[in-house]
XYZ file of N, CA and C in Angstrom:
786
model
N 107.541 131.361 44.177
C 108.377 130.434 45.055
C 109.601 131.037 45.582
N 110.212 131.858 44.700
C 111.558 132.418 45.163
C 111.353 133.411 46.212
N 110.256 134.138 46.024
C 109.984 135.182 47.251
C 109.613 134.573 48.525
N 108.977 133.339 48.487
C 108.560 132.760 49.692
C 109.805 132.128 50.417
N 110.772 131.687 49.626
C 111.971 131.199 50.190
C 112.774 132.364 50.903
N 112.752 133.436 50.123
C 113.478 134.579 50.598
C 112.907 134.982 52.029
N 111.615 135.070 52.108
C 110.980 135.475 53.418
C 111.231 134.546 54.492
N 111.235 133.256 54.147
C 111.566 132.263 55.158
C 112.918 132.396 55.660
N 113.784 132.570 54.760
C 115.227 132.744 55.126
C 115.455 133.859 56.114
N 114.871 135.042 55.696
C 114.991 136.254 56.509
C 114.419 136.001 57.912
N 113.183 135.319 58.106
C 112.490 135.036 59.330
C 113.572 134.018 60.150
N 114.117 133.111 59.571
C 115.035 132.212 60.221
C 116.277 132.860 60.685
N 116.723 133.864 59.918
C 117.891 134.722 60.406
C 117.625 135.513 61.654
N 116.319 136.118 61.576
C 115.894 136.982 62.713
C 115.805 136.120 63.981
N 115.254 134.911 63.818
C 115.041 134.034 64.969
C 116.310 133.638 65.521
N 117.315 133.196 64.565
C 118.569 132.797 65.075
C 119.280 133.927 65.857
N 119.115 135.111 65.404
C 119.832 136.191 66.050
C 119.355 136.677 67.386
N 118.190 135.941 67.865
C 117.659 136.311 69.202
C 117.931 135.285 70.264
N 118.695 134.322 69.964
C 118.892 133.194 70.960
C 119.580 133.748 72.159
N 120.473 134.717 72.072
C 121.153 135.155 73.255
C 120.291 135.968 74.217
N 119.045 136.441 73.766
C 118.217 137.199 74.659
C 117.573 136.406 75.785
N 117.305 135.142 75.650
C 116.708 134.264 76.704
C 117.547 134.196 77.915
N 118.812 133.794 77.794
C 119.654 133.722 78.921
C 119.902 135.033 79.646
N 119.980 136.116 78.684
C 120.098 137.457 79.312
C 118.997 137.818 80.213
N 117.724 137.536 79.742
C 116.615 137.900 80.519
C 116.519 137.032 81.841
N 116.885 135.810 81.719
C 116.973 134.833 82.880
C 118.065 135.559 83.909
N 119.148 135.914 83.430
C 120.114 136.455 84.204
C 119.644 137.728 84.899
N 118.830 138.588 84.239
C 118.290 139.880 84.726
C 117.315 139.444 85.867
N 116.520 138.413 85.632
C 115.552 137.947 86.671
C 116.216 137.387 87.994
N 117.216 136.684 87.710
C 118.050 136.184 88.896
C 118.715 137.274 89.680
N 119.265 138.275 88.910
C 119.830 139.463 89.497
C 118.828 140.180 90.436
N 117.572 140.369 89.712
C 116.508 141.095 90.452
C 116.074 140.372 91.693
N 115.900 139.052 91.641
C 115.536 138.373 92.767
C 116.635 138.303 93.892
N 117.799 138.339 93.470
C 118.891 138.425 94.335
C 118.937 139.687 95.164
N 118.680 140.842 94.398
C 118.555 142.107 95.067
C 117.377 142.226 96.019
N 116.210 141.661 95.648
C 115.041 141.594 96.565
C 115.356 140.893 97.803
N 115.905 139.610 97.589
C 116.236 138.761 98.759
C 117.207 139.340 99.642
N 118.273 139.827 98.990
C 119.265 140.431 99.890
C 118.819 141.608 100.501
N 118.034 142.479 99.885
C 117.479 143.712 100.571
C 116.556 143.363 101.645
N 115.759 142.271 101.419
C 114.835 141.809 102.486
C 115.606 141.305 103.720
N 116.668 140.525 103.413
C 117.385 139.989 104.598
C 118.087 141.072 105.298
N 118.663 142.002 104.618
C 119.292 143.125 105.171
C 118.284 143.983 106.102
N 117.101 144.126 105.609
C 116.049 144.872 106.420
C 115.671 144.067 107.608
N 115.542 142.628 107.419
C 115.283 141.856 108.548
C 116.230 141.898 109.608
N 117.584 141.815 109.110
C 118.638 141.823 110.127
C 118.801 143.074 110.864
N 118.487 144.248 110.081
C 118.446 145.498 110.837
C 117.421 145.638 111.859
N 116.200 145.166 111.517
C 114.989 145.215 112.410
C 115.307 144.267 113.642
N 116.037 143.197 113.371
C 116.205 142.143 114.492
C 117.255 142.759 115.523
N 118.267 143.464 114.998
C 119.405 143.896 115.902
C 119.315 145.354 116.153
N 118.282 146.066 115.576
C 118.294 147.530 115.972
C 117.960 147.825 117.437
N 118.814 148.675 117.944
C 118.513 149.098 119.411
C 117.374 149.862 119.585
N 116.829 150.480 118.503
C 115.666 151.318 118.578
C 114.430 150.507 118.797
N 114.466 149.185 118.580
C 113.354 148.292 118.842
C 113.438 147.459 120.039
N 114.539 147.702 120.740
C 114.694 146.920 122.073
C 113.660 147.380 122.965
N 113.081 146.419 123.720
C 112.027 146.836 124.785
C 112.649 147.622 125.928
N 112.197 148.774 126.082
C 112.719 149.671 127.232
C 111.742 149.758 128.383
N 110.383 149.641 128.059
C 109.519 149.913 129.152
C 108.425 148.873 129.044
N 107.951 148.291 130.234
C 106.986 147.331 130.310
C 105.950 147.858 131.384
N 104.717 148.077 130.891
C 103.686 148.583 131.881
C 102.603 147.567 132.058
N 102.053 147.534 133.308
C 101.086 146.658 133.726
C 99.788 147.398 134.073
N 98.666 147.200 133.433
C 97.391 147.895 133.669
C 96.476 146.759 134.435
N 95.749 147.176 135.423
C 94.744 146.332 136.003
C 95.219 145.579 137.205
N 96.453 145.593 137.668
C 96.823 144.874 138.714
C 96.547 145.626 140.114
N 95.701 144.920 140.879
C 95.190 145.477 142.116
C 95.723 144.561 143.260
N 95.490 143.273 143.174
C 96.071 142.413 144.203
C 97.406 142.028 143.896
N 97.686 141.699 142.552
C 99.054 141.208 142.179
C 100.046 142.414 142.159
N 101.196 142.063 142.386
C 102.462 143.132 142.290
C 102.783 143.193 140.848
N 102.961 144.401 140.299
C 103.310 144.604 138.832
C 104.539 143.981 138.545
N 105.575 143.906 139.422
C 106.780 143.274 139.087
C 106.604 141.770 138.948
N 105.732 141.143 139.713
C 105.563 139.699 139.606
C 104.872 139.419 138.303
N 104.039 140.274 137.854
C 103.439 140.147 136.423
C 104.459 140.323 135.377
N 105.362 141.272 135.484
C 106.418 141.377 134.464
C 107.317 140.173 134.504
N 107.686 139.637 135.676
C 108.574 138.519 135.747
C 107.966 137.314 135.048
N 106.643 137.105 135.374
C 105.933 136.025 134.748
C 105.772 136.051 133.272
N 105.742 137.322 132.830
C 105.594 137.528 131.385
C 106.810 137.084 130.526
N 107.921 137.072 131.214
C 109.082 136.730 130.561
C 109.758 137.696 129.581
N 109.190 138.943 129.524
C 109.592 140.023 128.768
C 110.794 140.674 129.428
N 111.926 140.953 128.700
C 112.985 141.555 129.295
C 113.531 142.669 128.152
N 114.523 143.396 128.633
C 115.086 144.451 127.713
C 115.887 143.841 126.592
N 116.162 142.631 126.710
C 116.852 141.956 125.612
C 115.918 141.590 124.313
N 114.604 141.793 124.583
C 113.628 141.459 123.544
C 113.503 142.543 122.543
N 113.282 142.130 121.329
C 113.053 143.023 120.201
C 111.487 143.074 120.027
N 111.053 144.344 120.065
C 109.612 144.533 120.130
C 108.865 143.972 118.912
N 109.568 144.112 117.759
C 108.931 143.702 116.536
C 108.691 142.238 116.489
N 109.563 141.422 117.042
C 109.591 139.981 117.078
C 109.070 139.401 118.288
N 108.606 140.192 119.237
C 108.109 139.709 120.521
C 106.883 138.709 120.314
N 106.848 137.567 120.892
C 105.836 136.690 120.777
C 104.742 137.073 121.868
N 103.830 137.950 121.311
C 102.759 138.451 122.198
C 101.859 137.394 122.751
N 101.605 136.364 121.928
C 100.698 135.186 122.353
C 101.325 134.398 123.447
N 102.661 134.206 123.341
C 103.430 133.509 124.418
C 103.404 134.320 125.765
N 103.527 135.685 125.623
C 103.547 136.521 126.777
C 102.167 136.413 127.503
N 101.122 136.482 126.691
C 99.800 136.441 127.271
C 99.549 135.053 127.930
N 99.945 134.031 127.265
C 99.754 132.670 127.920
C 100.548 132.560 129.289
N 101.701 133.173 129.300
C 102.399 132.976 130.502
C 101.751 133.792 131.630
N 101.206 134.997 131.349
C 100.544 135.753 132.335
C 99.237 135.126 132.736
N 98.583 134.596 131.728
C 97.260 133.822 132.117
C 97.383 132.718 132.995
N 98.651 132.143 133.072
C 98.884 130.976 133.898
C 98.920 131.427 135.420
N 98.978 132.687 135.778
C 98.911 133.148 137.106
C 97.545 132.959 137.559
N 97.295 132.476 138.805
C 95.942 132.136 139.291
C 94.987 133.301 139.397
N 95.570 134.386 139.791
C 94.769 135.650 139.954
C 94.323 136.319 138.528
N 94.879 135.971 137.450
C 94.653 136.557 136.146
C 93.487 135.928 135.503
N 92.499 136.605 135.233
C 91.217 136.098 134.549
C 91.344 136.242 133.069
N 91.897 137.436 132.610
C 92.014 137.737 131.222
C 93.267 138.575 131.108
N 93.794 138.565 129.829
C 95.058 139.292 129.563
C 95.119 139.731 128.104
N 95.540 140.981 127.969
C 95.913 141.443 126.641
C 97.232 142.023 126.636
N 98.062 141.684 125.441
C 99.428 142.227 125.348
C 99.516 143.084 124.071
N 100.016 144.231 124.218
C 100.102 145.250 123.001
C 101.525 145.654 122.867
N 101.875 145.793 121.616
C 103.206 146.535 121.316
C 102.869 148.117 121.187
N 103.657 148.950 121.629
C 103.684 150.402 121.467
C 104.999 150.893 120.973
N 105.120 150.916 119.656
C 106.386 151.189 119.096
C 106.841 152.577 119.468
N 108.185 152.721 119.540
C 109.292 151.748 119.249
C 109.771 150.805 120.239
N 109.342 150.973 121.477
C 110.089 150.101 122.538
C 109.202 150.033 123.864
N 107.972 149.825 123.787
C 107.147 149.735 124.922
C 106.158 148.506 124.727
N 106.023 147.815 125.928
C 105.064 146.750 126.008
C 103.937 147.050 127.020
N 102.708 146.843 126.690
C 101.658 147.088 127.499
C 100.857 145.912 127.865
N 100.861 145.436 129.092
C 100.231 144.180 129.508
C 99.006 144.592 130.401
N 97.649 144.300 129.892
C 96.520 144.612 130.592
C 95.850 143.354 131.051
N 95.593 143.336 132.372
C 95.000 142.217 132.872
C 93.572 142.532 133.630
N 92.805 141.514 133.739
C 91.672 141.532 134.619
C 91.864 140.466 135.693
N 91.783 140.941 136.974
C 92.107 140.004 138.036
C 90.821 139.265 138.531
N 91.048 138.040 139.055
C 89.957 137.362 139.697
C 89.870 137.976 141.138
N 88.599 137.916 141.705
C 88.381 138.454 143.047
C 88.071 137.357 144.018
N 88.772 137.330 145.103
C 88.459 136.335 146.108
C 87.101 136.398 146.676
N 86.528 135.227 146.797
C 84.983 135.229 147.073
C 84.770 134.437 148.398
N 85.458 133.348 148.561
C 85.320 132.587 149.799
C 86.611 131.775 150.145
N 86.565 131.062 151.188
C 87.854 130.327 151.596
C 87.587 128.992 151.801
N 88.322 128.182 151.141
C 88.191 126.658 151.224
C 89.127 126.244 152.357
N 88.511 125.411 153.339
C 89.313 124.734 154.484
C 89.278 123.302 154.242
N 90.615 122.857 154.058
C 90.951 121.446 153.883
C 91.959 121.015 154.892
N 91.410 120.240 155.915
C 92.268 119.859 157.042
C 92.709 121.208 157.705
N 94.001 121.402 157.745
C 94.554 122.631 158.312
C 95.067 123.730 157.349
N 94.661 123.532 156.069
C 95.069 124.429 155.070
C 93.923 125.177 154.408
N 94.133 126.483 154.168
C 93.149 127.361 153.720
C 93.442 127.938 152.336
N 92.504 127.944 151.515
C 92.754 128.477 149.997
C 91.640 129.448 149.655
N 92.014 130.539 149.059
C 91.078 131.540 148.462
C 90.522 131.036 147.227
N 89.277 131.238 147.032
C 88.610 130.838 145.841
C 87.891 132.181 145.226
N 87.736 132.128 143.863
C 86.851 133.012 143.329
C 85.479 132.635 143.127
N 84.578 133.296 142.480
C 83.210 132.843 142.273
C 83.037 131.574 141.512
N 83.904 131.355 140.700
C 83.850 130.195 139.706
C 84.630 128.894 140.317
N 85.134 129.187 141.627
C 85.849 128.021 142.211
C 87.320 127.798 141.720
N 87.838 128.864 141.206
C 89.258 128.778 140.845
C 90.188 129.056 142.081
N 91.197 128.308 142.436
C 92.048 128.399 143.528
C 93.014 129.442 143.308
N 92.930 130.560 144.143
C 93.839 131.824 143.816
C 95.086 131.626 144.616
N 95.007 131.225 145.850
C 96.335 131.220 146.693
C 95.993 130.428 147.960
N 97.078 129.916 148.464
C 96.943 129.336 149.799
C 97.420 130.332 150.875
N 96.495 130.403 151.920
C 96.802 131.443 152.936
C 97.752 130.985 153.952
N 98.561 131.804 154.412
C 99.410 131.615 155.503
C 98.569 131.580 156.832
N 99.033 130.962 157.828
C 98.286 130.929 159.129
C 97.842 132.273 159.733
N 98.713 133.324 159.370
C 98.414 134.634 159.923
C 97.646 135.557 159.024
N 97.201 134.953 157.878
C 96.360 135.742 156.968
C 94.930 135.487 157.168
N 94.124 136.622 157.037
C 92.692 136.498 157.226
C 91.981 135.811 156.049
N 90.949 135.077 156.234
C 90.210 134.523 155.227
C 89.255 135.587 154.595
N 88.740 135.230 153.394
C 87.768 136.018 152.642
C 86.450 135.321 152.683
N 85.438 136.017 153.156
C 84.081 135.220 153.174
C 84.042 134.230 154.175
N 83.107 133.270 154.068
C 82.972 132.153 154.938
C 83.961 131.023 154.575
N 84.216 130.136 155.578
C 84.941 128.921 155.282
C 83.985 127.967 154.575
N 84.405 127.408 153.561
C 83.752 126.269 153.002
C 84.352 124.920 153.349
N 83.628 123.994 153.990
C 84.164 122.811 154.593
C 83.432 121.626 154.068
N 84.004 120.414 154.379
C 83.351 119.232 154.118
C 83.154 118.800 152.744
N 83.839 119.375 151.794
C 83.621 119.092 150.315
C 84.433 117.735 149.976
N 83.610 116.901 149.455
C 84.228 115.500 149.267
C 85.096 115.523 147.873
N 86.001 114.563 147.880
C 86.702 114.161 146.665
C 87.470 115.410 146.105
N 88.112 116.200 146.960
C 88.895 117.300 146.420
C 90.288 116.896 145.944
N 90.830 115.910 146.512
C 92.174 115.513 146.015
C 93.247 116.524 146.413
N 94.283 116.644 145.473
C 95.332 117.540 145.579
C 94.870 118.903 145.094
N 95.046 119.858 145.855
C 94.587 121.330 145.570
C 95.807 122.080 144.911
N 95.483 122.330 143.581
C 96.493 123.052 142.663
C 96.099 124.467 142.500
N 96.988 125.328 142.799
C 96.831 126.783 142.472
C 96.449 127.035 141.060
N 95.362 127.725 140.822
C 94.947 128.091 139.373
C 93.997 127.114 138.850
N 93.804 125.960 139.501
C 92.826 124.910 139.036
C 91.415 125.395 139.419
N 90.427 124.965 138.678
C 89.071 125.180 139.099
C 88.504 123.995 139.641
N 87.786 124.202 140.791
C 87.166 123.038 141.564
C 85.815 122.969 141.083
N 85.462 121.797 140.397
C 84.171 121.759 139.814
C 83.236 120.731 140.440
N 83.637 120.161 141.582
C 82.778 119.278 142.298
C 81.407 119.925 142.552
N 80.352 119.280 142.388
C 78.972 119.804 142.542
C 78.718 120.377 143.966
N 79.238 119.637 145.030
C 79.036 120.316 146.333
C 79.696 121.644 146.467
N 80.894 121.783 145.815
C 81.568 123.058 145.888
C 80.878 124.132 145.150
N 80.477 123.749 143.882
C 79.664 124.761 143.181
C 78.459 125.242 143.865
N 77.767 124.200 144.566
C 76.530 124.637 145.276
C 76.837 125.485 146.446
N 77.944 125.214 147.091
C 78.352 126.078 148.209
C 78.530 127.577 147.732
N 79.276 127.595 146.682
C 79.549 128.985 146.138
C 78.236 129.640 145.724
N 77.259 128.820 145.136
C 75.974 129.431 144.748
C 75.168 129.884 145.883
N 75.191 129.112 146.964
C 74.485 129.499 148.160
C 75.075 130.796 148.739
N 76.308 130.849 148.812
C 76.898 132.124 149.408
C 76.633 133.321 148.443
N 76.573 133.186 147.110
C 76.183 134.289 146.201
C 74.697 134.700 146.447
N 73.871 133.660 146.574
C 72.429 133.991 146.727
C 72.240 134.657 148.058
N 72.908 134.191 149.075
C 72.679 134.766 150.460
C 73.078 136.256 150.456
N 74.044 136.617 149.729
C 74.614 137.971 149.619
C 73.592 138.916 149.155
N 72.577 138.489 148.386
C 71.481 139.296 147.919
C 70.449 139.724 148.873
N 70.517 139.089 150.037
C 69.400 139.181 151.056
C 69.692 140.411 151.992
N 68.719 140.986 152.517
C 68.820 141.988 153.557
C 69.444 141.322 154.900
N 69.230 140.106 155.105
C 69.679 139.414 156.247
C 71.266 139.457 156.264
N 71.795 139.424 154.961
C 73.343 139.314 154.966
C 73.996 140.500 155.558
N 73.282 141.578 155.767
C 73.906 142.736 156.413
C 73.771 142.760 157.881
N 72.985 141.824 158.374
C 72.691 141.640 159.847
C 73.517 140.558 160.549
N 74.039 139.522 159.796
C 74.695 138.376 160.354
C 76.040 138.213 159.721
N 76.946 137.419 160.346
C 78.192 137.103 159.747
C 78.246 135.623 159.472
N 78.305 135.156 158.316
C 78.400 133.790 157.890
C 79.911 133.250 158.049
N 80.062 132.361 158.989
C 81.384 131.881 159.345
C 81.738 130.654 158.573
N 80.738 129.726 158.197
C 80.979 128.497 157.723
C 79.868 128.027 156.708
N 80.211 127.460 155.635
C 79.308 126.775 154.820
C 79.830 125.357 154.596
N 79.105 124.325 155.209
C 79.524 122.950 155.061
C 78.838 122.389 153.805
N 79.561 121.714 152.981
C 79.142 121.176 151.724
C 79.399 119.704 151.465
N 78.845 118.793 152.229
C 79.106 117.341 151.995
C 78.350 116.807 150.803
N 77.231 117.500 150.490
C 76.527 117.063 149.280
C 75.810 118.339 148.686
N 75.604 118.296 147.360
C 75.000 119.478 146.722
C 73.504 119.717 147.172
N 72.862 118.637 147.745
C 71.502 118.878 148.188
C 71.417 118.993 149.774
N 72.609 119.118 150.361
C 72.601 119.241 151.762
C 73.788 120.208 152.074
N 73.359 121.487 152.020
C 74.350 122.544 152.324
C 73.937 123.174 153.624
N 74.852 123.312 154.650
C 74.558 123.878 155.943
C 75.331 125.166 156.028
N 74.676 126.106 156.503
C 75.262 127.558 156.714
C 75.186 127.735 158.230
N 76.363 128.309 158.788
C 76.481 128.730 160.140
C 76.743 130.143 160.234
N 75.979 130.899 161.120
C 76.256 132.287 161.307
C 76.637 132.574 162.732
N 77.472 133.444 163.001
C 78.055 133.712 164.314
C 76.830 134.102 165.249
N 75.925 134.918 164.750
C 74.878 135.406 165.676
C 73.641 134.556 165.914
N 73.631 133.324 165.233
C 72.449 132.476 165.234
C 72.778 131.172 165.983
N 71.865 130.675 166.768
C 72.129 129.358 167.493
C 71.820 128.169 166.641
N 71.214 128.326 165.439
C 70.839 127.252 164.543
C 71.531 127.365 163.187
N 71.626 126.199 162.448
C 72.135 126.180 161.119
C 70.972 126.381 160.137
N 71.401 126.916 158.948
C 70.410 127.123 157.837
C 70.694 126.108 156.727
N 69.668 125.295 156.361
C 69.934 124.181 155.430
C 69.420 124.615 154.047
N 70.250 124.381 153.094
C 69.862 124.708 151.657
C 70.095 123.465 150.854
N 69.442 123.488 149.625
C 69.583 122.270 148.752
C 68.762 122.419 147.512
N 68.705 121.347 146.711
C 67.792 121.167 145.575
C 68.018 122.215 144.446
N 69.223 122.915 144.552
C 69.651 123.832 143.449
C 68.707 124.929 143.258
N 67.895 125.322 144.301
C 66.883 126.367 144.058
C 67.324 127.574 145.034
N 68.590 127.901 144.985
C 69.126 128.851 145.996
C 68.616 130.209 146.053
N 68.272 130.661 144.760
C 67.796 132.008 144.696
C 66.486 132.168 145.354
N 65.601 131.132 145.030
C 64.295 131.182 145.705
C 64.390 130.954 147.273
N 65.289 130.085 147.510
C 65.477 129.790 149.139
C 66.006 131.047 149.810
N 66.880 131.813 149.064
C 67.336 133.131 149.712
C 66.200 134.015 149.845
N 65.234 134.139 148.960
C 64.064 135.007 149.059
C 63.194 134.566 150.317
N 62.964 133.220 150.406
C 62.158 132.767 151.498
C 62.825 132.994 152.800
N 64.145 132.952 152.848
C 64.922 133.175 154.060
C 64.700 134.658 154.538
N 64.865 135.517 153.480
C 64.705 136.860 153.841
C 63.357 137.276 154.346
N 62.250 136.541 153.850
C 60.898 136.816 154.228
C 60.808 136.323 155.635
N 61.313 135.172 156.046
C 61.330 134.745 157.399
C 61.956 135.656 158.355
N 63.140 136.160 157.851
C 64.032 136.989 158.666
C 63.310 138.308 159.039
N 62.583 138.897 158.083
C 61.871 140.140 158.226
C 60.609 139.864 158.983
N 59.928 138.665 158.624
C 58.688 138.408 159.336
C 58.801 138.064 160.770
N 59.858 137.615 161.267
C 60.110 137.335 162.676
C 60.889 138.425 163.408
N 60.951 139.494 162.749
C 61.718 140.654 163.333
C 63.173 140.218 163.704
N 63.840 139.549 162.706
C 65.217 139.148 162.860
C 65.459 138.113 163.951
N 64.395 137.387 164.279
C 64.561 136.423 165.407
C 63.652 135.148 165.066
N 64.093 134.359 164.156
C 63.404 133.056 163.819
C 63.378 132.232 165.130
N 62.196 131.531 165.368
C 62.081 130.768 166.598
C 62.624 129.283 166.402
N 63.942 129.275 165.952
C 64.685 127.971 165.671
C 65.745 127.812 166.700
N 66.119 126.536 167.020
C 67.004 126.314 167.914
C 68.062 125.297 167.384
N 67.647 124.522 166.468
C 68.691 123.464 165.850
C 68.923 123.889 164.427
N 67.846 123.938 163.628
C 67.991 124.253 162.175
C 66.824 124.915 161.644
N 67.013 125.686 160.515
C 66.031 126.228 159.595
C 66.278 125.617 158.248
N 65.347 124.697 157.801
C 65.498 124.081 156.581
C 64.609 124.727 155.521
N 65.430 125.164 154.456
C 64.822 125.930 153.369
C 64.392 125.002 152.214
N 64.598 123.671 152.261
C 64.508 122.844 151.076
C 63.151 122.345 150.714
N 62.136 122.828 151.424
C 60.755 122.210 151.251
C 59.761 123.321 150.697
N 60.308 124.047 149.702
C 59.483 125.051 149.046
C 58.951 126.075 149.892
N 57.630 126.333 149.870
C 57.063 127.387 150.565
C 56.721 127.046 152.114
N 57.224 125.836 152.440
C 57.010 125.276 153.828
C 58.323 124.995 154.465
N 59.172 126.003 154.831
C 60.430 125.785 155.461
C 60.228 125.211 156.862
N 61.137 124.426 157.318
C 61.116 123.614 158.504
C 62.020 124.365 159.547
N 61.341 124.674 160.697
C 62.135 125.334 161.782
C 62.059 124.464 163.047
N 63.235 124.004 163.520
C 63.228 123.115 164.673
C 64.186 123.771 165.704
């Protein structure tokens, strides 16, 4: 019994002698965390204010129609920006808001260069609304409004209903508009496209598209969303009549293998 009490007493003494180590270790941990946080903030502040990471050069790749300076201006990137903290997603979104920009990629090139790579939309046809003209790409995106002295691209697309306000960068998805663009795309695959100039495509309805060519006295009627096959039939007629179909008013391609010539 005496030896057990002695061992218990010694153990209690050893335990009581260690009480001061707990706060010491807590203090060491707090000190360590303070050093880490302070060092991290110092590193962050250095990176944020370092002149070595200031943007000095902005390059634009892929600009053919657009002016590079216009792209840089729209990007919002300036020499006051820090490359490390640059919001590349925000830069990309601002550049993508330009009507002519189809896709955009923004890259950091350390220590001080920003690379903006774009893919431009290509003008495909010209929309005529009253006395105003707008360039469109193949998907119907409005690229720009033409000045009176600017030349159109492709044929004029006319008589499209329900257009409302034309906004640059918006995509026109009315079915007659989509049909007119599809007709123009199909016609460009024909041999006939190299022999005539299409001046206008009237699109009052997706099943009633009228094409006018400068060299022909008649209109060409398209519809029923079968534009690729209609273009093939038109080419057969064009070659089969030695480039001179016997039509005076219209050539209607909407009746399958029995086009109507009047």
